[in-house]
Amino acid sequence: MQRNVPDFTALLRSAEHSAVHLEMRDSYMADALFDMWRQGRDAELPEEYLQWRELVKETAARGVTLRRVRIVSEPVTDYIRWEHSLTARHNIAAGEVVRWLPRRLSSDLALPGNDLWLIDDERVLFHWFTGDGEWAGHEFNEDHATVKMVVASFEALWDRAIPHEEFVV
């Protein structure tokens, strides 16, 4: 893990024009809300989700465009079904625009090796996960060539991805 990694809240608050998020895994770390969903129980969003939503709302209110692409395998995992069920009332309600891309439609695109946040087409925060989806660290990168590759990759994905409202899981 690099020492110069900024606090994520500060990084998102520093966005002036855009913040984009790329997710490429079919499952992430354990989540109690996901477990409840799998049991057929509906639950209120926990405090950390509400704090996230407020940060996104605050960012969008400043005029920052927030976009997210989720690349998913098909058939989708239960985790992706849960994420999809949560997206409208969490991500979209907060001010994000979310699209989904079946992995099979990304085969001819150059992709970064890790999930990431791209801020103002200038700064990238890569996220690392273990094979079973647990958090493993992150890397902050402002290298022009890396940022340029991430921008091109995200825009190609965005152009192909399916808007949340149209993506059926």
mmCIF file of C-alpha atoms in Angstrom:
data_model
loop_
_atom_site.group_PDB
_atom_site.id
_atom_site.type_symbol
_atom_site.label_atom_id
_atom_site.label_comp_id
_atom_site.label_asym_id
_atom_site.label_seq_id
_atom_site.Cartn_x
_atom_site.Cartn_y
_atom_site.Cartn_z
ATOM 1 C CA MET A 1 0.000 0.000 0.000
ATOM 2 C CA GLN A 2 1.388 3.412 -0.920
ATOM 3 C CA ARG A 3 1.890 6.102 1.679
ATOM 4 C CA ASN A 4 0.609 8.963 -0.489
ATOM 5 C CA VAL A 5 -2.927 7.580 -0.780
ATOM 6 C CA PRO A 6 -5.337 10.393 0.093
ATOM 7 C CA ASP A 7 -8.326 9.930 2.334
ATOM 8 C CA PHE A 8 -11.182 8.885 0.037
ATOM 9 C CA THR A 9 -13.667 11.393 1.434
ATOM 10 C CA ALA A 10 -11.168 14.208 0.841
ATOM 11 C CA LEU A 11 -10.432 12.878 -2.644
ATOM 12 C CA LEU A 12 -14.106 12.827 -3.628
ATOM 13 C CA ARG A 13 -14.628 16.247 -2.087
ATOM 14 C CA SER A 14 -11.748 17.523 -4.230
ATOM 15 C CA ALA A 15 -13.588 16.588 -7.442
ATOM 16 C CA GLU A 16 -14.537 19.637 -9.465
ATOM 17 C CA HIS A 17 -16.133 18.133 -12.574
ATOM 18 C CA SER A 18 -16.298 14.351 -12.544
ATOM 19 C CA ALA A 19 -15.847 11.245 -10.466
ATOM 20 C CA VAL A 20 -16.174 7.841 -12.081
ATOM 21 C CA HIS A 21 -16.082 4.417 -10.500
ATOM 22 C CA LEU A 22 -15.266 1.144 -12.237
ATOM 23 C CA GLU A 23 -16.181 -2.149 -10.581
ATOM 24 C CA MET A 24 -15.116 -5.417 -12.198
ATOM 25 C CA ARG A 25 -15.713 -8.128 -9.590
ATOM 26 C CA ASP A 26 -18.713 -10.430 -9.253
ATOM 27 C CA SER A 27 -18.605 -10.283 -5.459
ATOM 28 C CA TYR A 28 -16.954 -8.247 -2.766
ATOM 29 C CA MET A 29 -16.312 -8.579 0.938
ATOM 30 C CA ALA A 30 -18.897 -9.938 3.320
ATOM 31 C CA ASP A 31 -21.771 -7.592 4.045
ATOM 32 C CA ALA A 32 -24.495 -8.073 6.666
ATOM 33 C CA LEU A 33 -27.047 -6.315 4.454
ATOM 34 C CA PHE A 34 -26.296 -8.805 1.648
ATOM 35 C CA ASP A 35 -26.730 -11.695 4.077
ATOM 36 C CA MET A 36 -30.128 -10.339 5.142
ATOM 37 C CA TRP A 37 -31.170 -9.937 1.497
ATOM 38 C CA ARG A 38 -30.201 -13.562 0.811
ATOM 39 C CA GLN A 39 -32.457 -14.596 3.694
ATOM 40 C CA GLY A 40 -35.345 -12.649 2.133
ATOM 41 C CA ARG A 41 -35.303 -10.009 4.856
ATOM 42 C CA ASP A 42 -35.502 -6.326 3.985
ATOM 43 C CA ALA A 43 -33.375 -4.007 6.075
ATOM 44 C CA GLU A 44 -32.757 -0.311 6.425
ATOM 45 C CA LEU A 45 -29.450 0.914 5.090
ATOM 46 C CA PRO A 46 -26.783 0.924 7.808
ATOM 47 C CA GLU A 47 -25.014 4.100 8.908
ATOM 48 C CA GLU A 48 -21.953 3.601 6.658
ATOM 49 C CA TYR A 49 -24.250 3.398 3.622
ATOM 50 C CA LEU A 50 -26.077 6.542 4.701
ATOM 51 C CA GLN A 51 -22.778 8.382 5.197
ATOM 52 C CA TRP A 52 -21.692 7.307 1.706
ATOM 53 C CA ARG A 53 -24.982 8.480 0.222
ATOM 54 C CA GLU A 54 -24.622 11.880 1.898
ATOM 55 C CA LEU A 55 -21.076 12.267 0.546
ATOM 56 C CA VAL A 56 -22.283 11.448 -2.975
ATOM 57 C CA LYS A 57 -25.258 13.815 -2.634
ATOM 58 C CA GLU A 58 -22.944 16.579 -1.448
ATOM 59 C CA THR A 59 -20.592 15.944 -4.365
ATOM 60 C CA ALA A 60 -23.394 15.898 -6.948
ATOM 61 C CA ALA A 61 -24.880 19.077 -5.469
ATOM 62 C CA ARG A 62 -21.605 20.840 -6.269
ATOM 63 C CA GLY A 63 -22.159 20.001 -9.947
ATOM 64 C CA VAL A 64 -19.820 17.006 -10.088
ATOM 65 C CA THR A 65 -20.994 14.273 -12.461
ATOM 66 C CA LEU A 66 -20.741 10.835 -10.820
ATOM 67 C CA ARG A 67 -20.787 7.781 -13.095
ATOM 68 C CA ARG A 68 -20.319 4.113 -12.249
ATOM 69 C CA VAL A 69 -19.847 1.094 -14.526
ATOM 70 C CA ARG A 70 -20.163 -2.421 -13.166
ATOM 71 C CA ILE A 71 -18.740 -5.184 -15.360
ATOM 72 C CA VAL A 72 -20.497 -8.431 -14.493
ATOM 73 C CA SER A 73 -20.336 -12.079 -15.479
ATOM 74 C CA GLU A 74 -23.452 -13.872 -16.658
ATOM 75 C CA PRO A 75 -25.381 -15.458 -15.229
ATOM 76 C CA VAL A 76 -24.963 -12.887 -12.496
ATOM 77 C CA THR A 77 -24.063 -13.901 -8.953
ATOM 78 C CA ASP A 78 -26.386 -13.413 -5.996
ATOM 79 C CA TYR A 79 -24.106 -10.577 -4.936
ATOM 80 C CA ILE A 80 -24.713 -8.766 -8.247
ATOM 81 C CA ARG A 81 -28.470 -9.373 -7.959
ATOM 82 C CA TRP A 82 -28.326 -7.769 -4.523
ATOM 83 C CA GLU A 83 -26.249 -4.822 -5.797
ATOM 84 C CA HIS A 84 -28.713 -4.327 -8.625
ATOM 85 C CA SER A 85 -31.655 -4.367 -6.194
ATOM 86 C CA LEU A 86 -29.932 -1.739 -4.067
ATOM 87 C CA THR A 87 -28.649 0.556 -6.825
ATOM 88 C CA ALA A 88 -31.759 2.690 -7.429
ATOM 89 C CA ARG A 89 -32.443 3.474 -3.775
ATOM 90 C CA HIS A 90 -28.779 3.931 -2.873
ATOM 91 C CA ASN A 91 -26.466 4.978 -5.719
ATOM 92 C CA ILE A 92 -28.948 6.596 -8.076
ATOM 93 C CA ALA A 93 -30.897 8.246 -5.249
ATOM 94 C CA ALA A 94 -27.635 9.825 -4.122
ATOM 95 C CA GLY A 95 -26.897 11.281 -7.564
ATOM 96 C CA GLU A 96 -24.853 8.664 -9.407
ATOM 97 C CA VAL A 97 -25.588 7.444 -12.908
ATOM 98 C CA VAL A 98 -25.010 3.691 -13.044
ATOM 99 C CA ARG A 99 -24.522 1.398 -16.013
ATOM 100 C CA TRP A 100 -23.930 -2.343 -16.239
ATOM 101 C CA LEU A 101 -21.804 -4.187 -18.786
ATOM 102 C CA PRO A 102 -21.933 -7.941 -19.263
ATOM 103 C CA ARG A 103 -18.324 -9.137 -19.236
ATOM 104 C CA ARG A 104 -18.788 -10.832 -22.623
ATOM 105 C CA LEU A 105 -19.282 -7.386 -24.196
ATOM 106 C CA SER A 106 -15.948 -6.093 -22.922
ATOM 107 C CA SER A 107 -13.633 -8.680 -24.499
ATOM 108 C CA ASP A 108 -12.224 -6.345 -27.139
ATOM 109 C CA LEU A 109 -11.638 -3.419 -24.756
ATOM 110 C CA ALA A 110 -8.439 -2.589 -22.917
ATOM 111 C CA LEU A 111 -9.244 -2.642 -19.208
ATOM 112 C CA PRO A 112 -7.288 -1.582 -16.130
ATOM 113 C CA GLY A 113 -6.357 -4.505 -13.914
ATOM 114 C CA ASN A 114 -8.252 -3.256 -10.871
ATOM 115 C CA ASP A 115 -11.368 -1.456 -9.722
ATOM 116 C CA LEU A 116 -10.854 2.274 -9.476
ATOM 117 C CA TRP A 117 -12.078 5.787 -8.926
ATOM 118 C CA LEU A 118 -11.059 8.438 -11.467
ATOM 119 C CA ILE A 119 -11.335 12.049 -10.318
ATOM 120 C CA ASP A 120 -11.532 14.907 -12.850
ATOM 121 C CA ASP A 121 -9.690 12.801 -15.458
ATOM 122 C CA GLU A 122 -6.509 13.587 -13.482
ATOM 123 C CA ARG A 123 -6.200 11.280 -10.473
ATOM 124 C CA VAL A 124 -6.824 7.558 -10.105
ATOM 125 C CA LEU A 125 -7.355 5.574 -6.938
ATOM 126 C CA PHE A 126 -6.987 1.859 -7.705
ATOM 127 C CA HIS A 127 -8.582 -0.635 -5.291
ATOM 128 C CA TRP A 128 -7.125 -4.085 -4.686
ATOM 129 C CA PHE A 129 -9.124 -7.088 -3.521
ATOM 130 C CA THR A 130 -8.183 -10.639 -2.663
ATOM 131 C CA GLY A 131 -9.475 -13.537 -4.740
ATOM 132 C CA ASP A 132 -12.451 -13.938 -2.421
ATOM 133 C CA GLY A 133 -13.360 -10.239 -2.509
ATOM 134 C CA GLU A 134 -11.809 -8.986 0.703
ATOM 135 C CA TRP A 135 -10.142 -5.562 0.792
ATOM 136 C CA ALA A 136 -6.387 -5.750 0.082
ATOM 137 C CA GLY A 137 -5.339 -2.113 -0.290
ATOM 138 C CA HIS A 138 -5.127 0.657 -2.818
ATOM 139 C CA GLU A 139 -2.798 2.795 -4.889
ATOM 140 C CA PHE A 140 -3.064 6.472 -5.824
ATOM 141 C CA ASN A 141 -1.768 7.395 -9.264
ATOM 142 C CA GLU A 142 -1.427 10.682 -11.125
ATOM 143 C CA ASP A 143 0.865 9.415 -13.894
ATOM 144 C CA HIS A 144 -0.300 11.000 -17.165
ATOM 145 C CA ALA A 145 -0.029 7.802 -19.229
ATOM 146 C CA THR A 146 -1.917 5.757 -16.632
ATOM 147 C CA VAL A 147 -4.647 8.360 -16.259
ATOM 148 C CA LYS A 148 -5.000 8.618 -20.043
ATOM 149 C CA MET A 149 -5.422 4.835 -20.314
ATOM 150 C CA VAL A 150 -8.026 4.811 -17.528
ATOM 151 C CA VAL A 151 -9.989 7.660 -19.110
ATOM 152 C CA ALA A 152 -10.053 5.934 -22.513
ATOM 153 C CA SER A 153 -11.017 2.606 -20.966
ATOM 154 C CA PHE A 154 -13.814 4.026 -18.846
ATOM 155 C CA GLU A 155 -15.307 6.015 -21.720
ATOM 156 C CA ALA A 156 -15.303 2.931 -23.978
ATOM 157 C CA LEU A 157 -17.004 0.930 -21.230
ATOM 158 C CA TRP A 158 -19.509 3.695 -20.571
ATOM 159 C CA ASP A 159 -20.467 3.855 -24.239
ATOM 160 C CA ARG A 160 -21.209 0.110 -24.296
ATOM 161 C CA ALA A 161 -22.743 -0.310 -20.884
ATOM 162 C CA ILE A 162 -26.472 -0.641 -20.293
ATOM 163 C CA PRO A 163 -28.272 1.968 -18.164
ATOM 164 C CA HIS A 164 -29.386 0.614 -14.807
ATOM 165 C CA GLU A 165 -33.071 0.966 -15.660
ATOM 166 C CA GLU A 166 -32.647 -1.260 -18.721
ATOM 167 C CA PHE A 167 -30.329 -3.902 -17.287
ATOM 168 C CA VAL A 168 -32.206 -7.033 -16.261
ATOM 169 C CA VAL A 169 -30.585 -9.420 -13.799
#
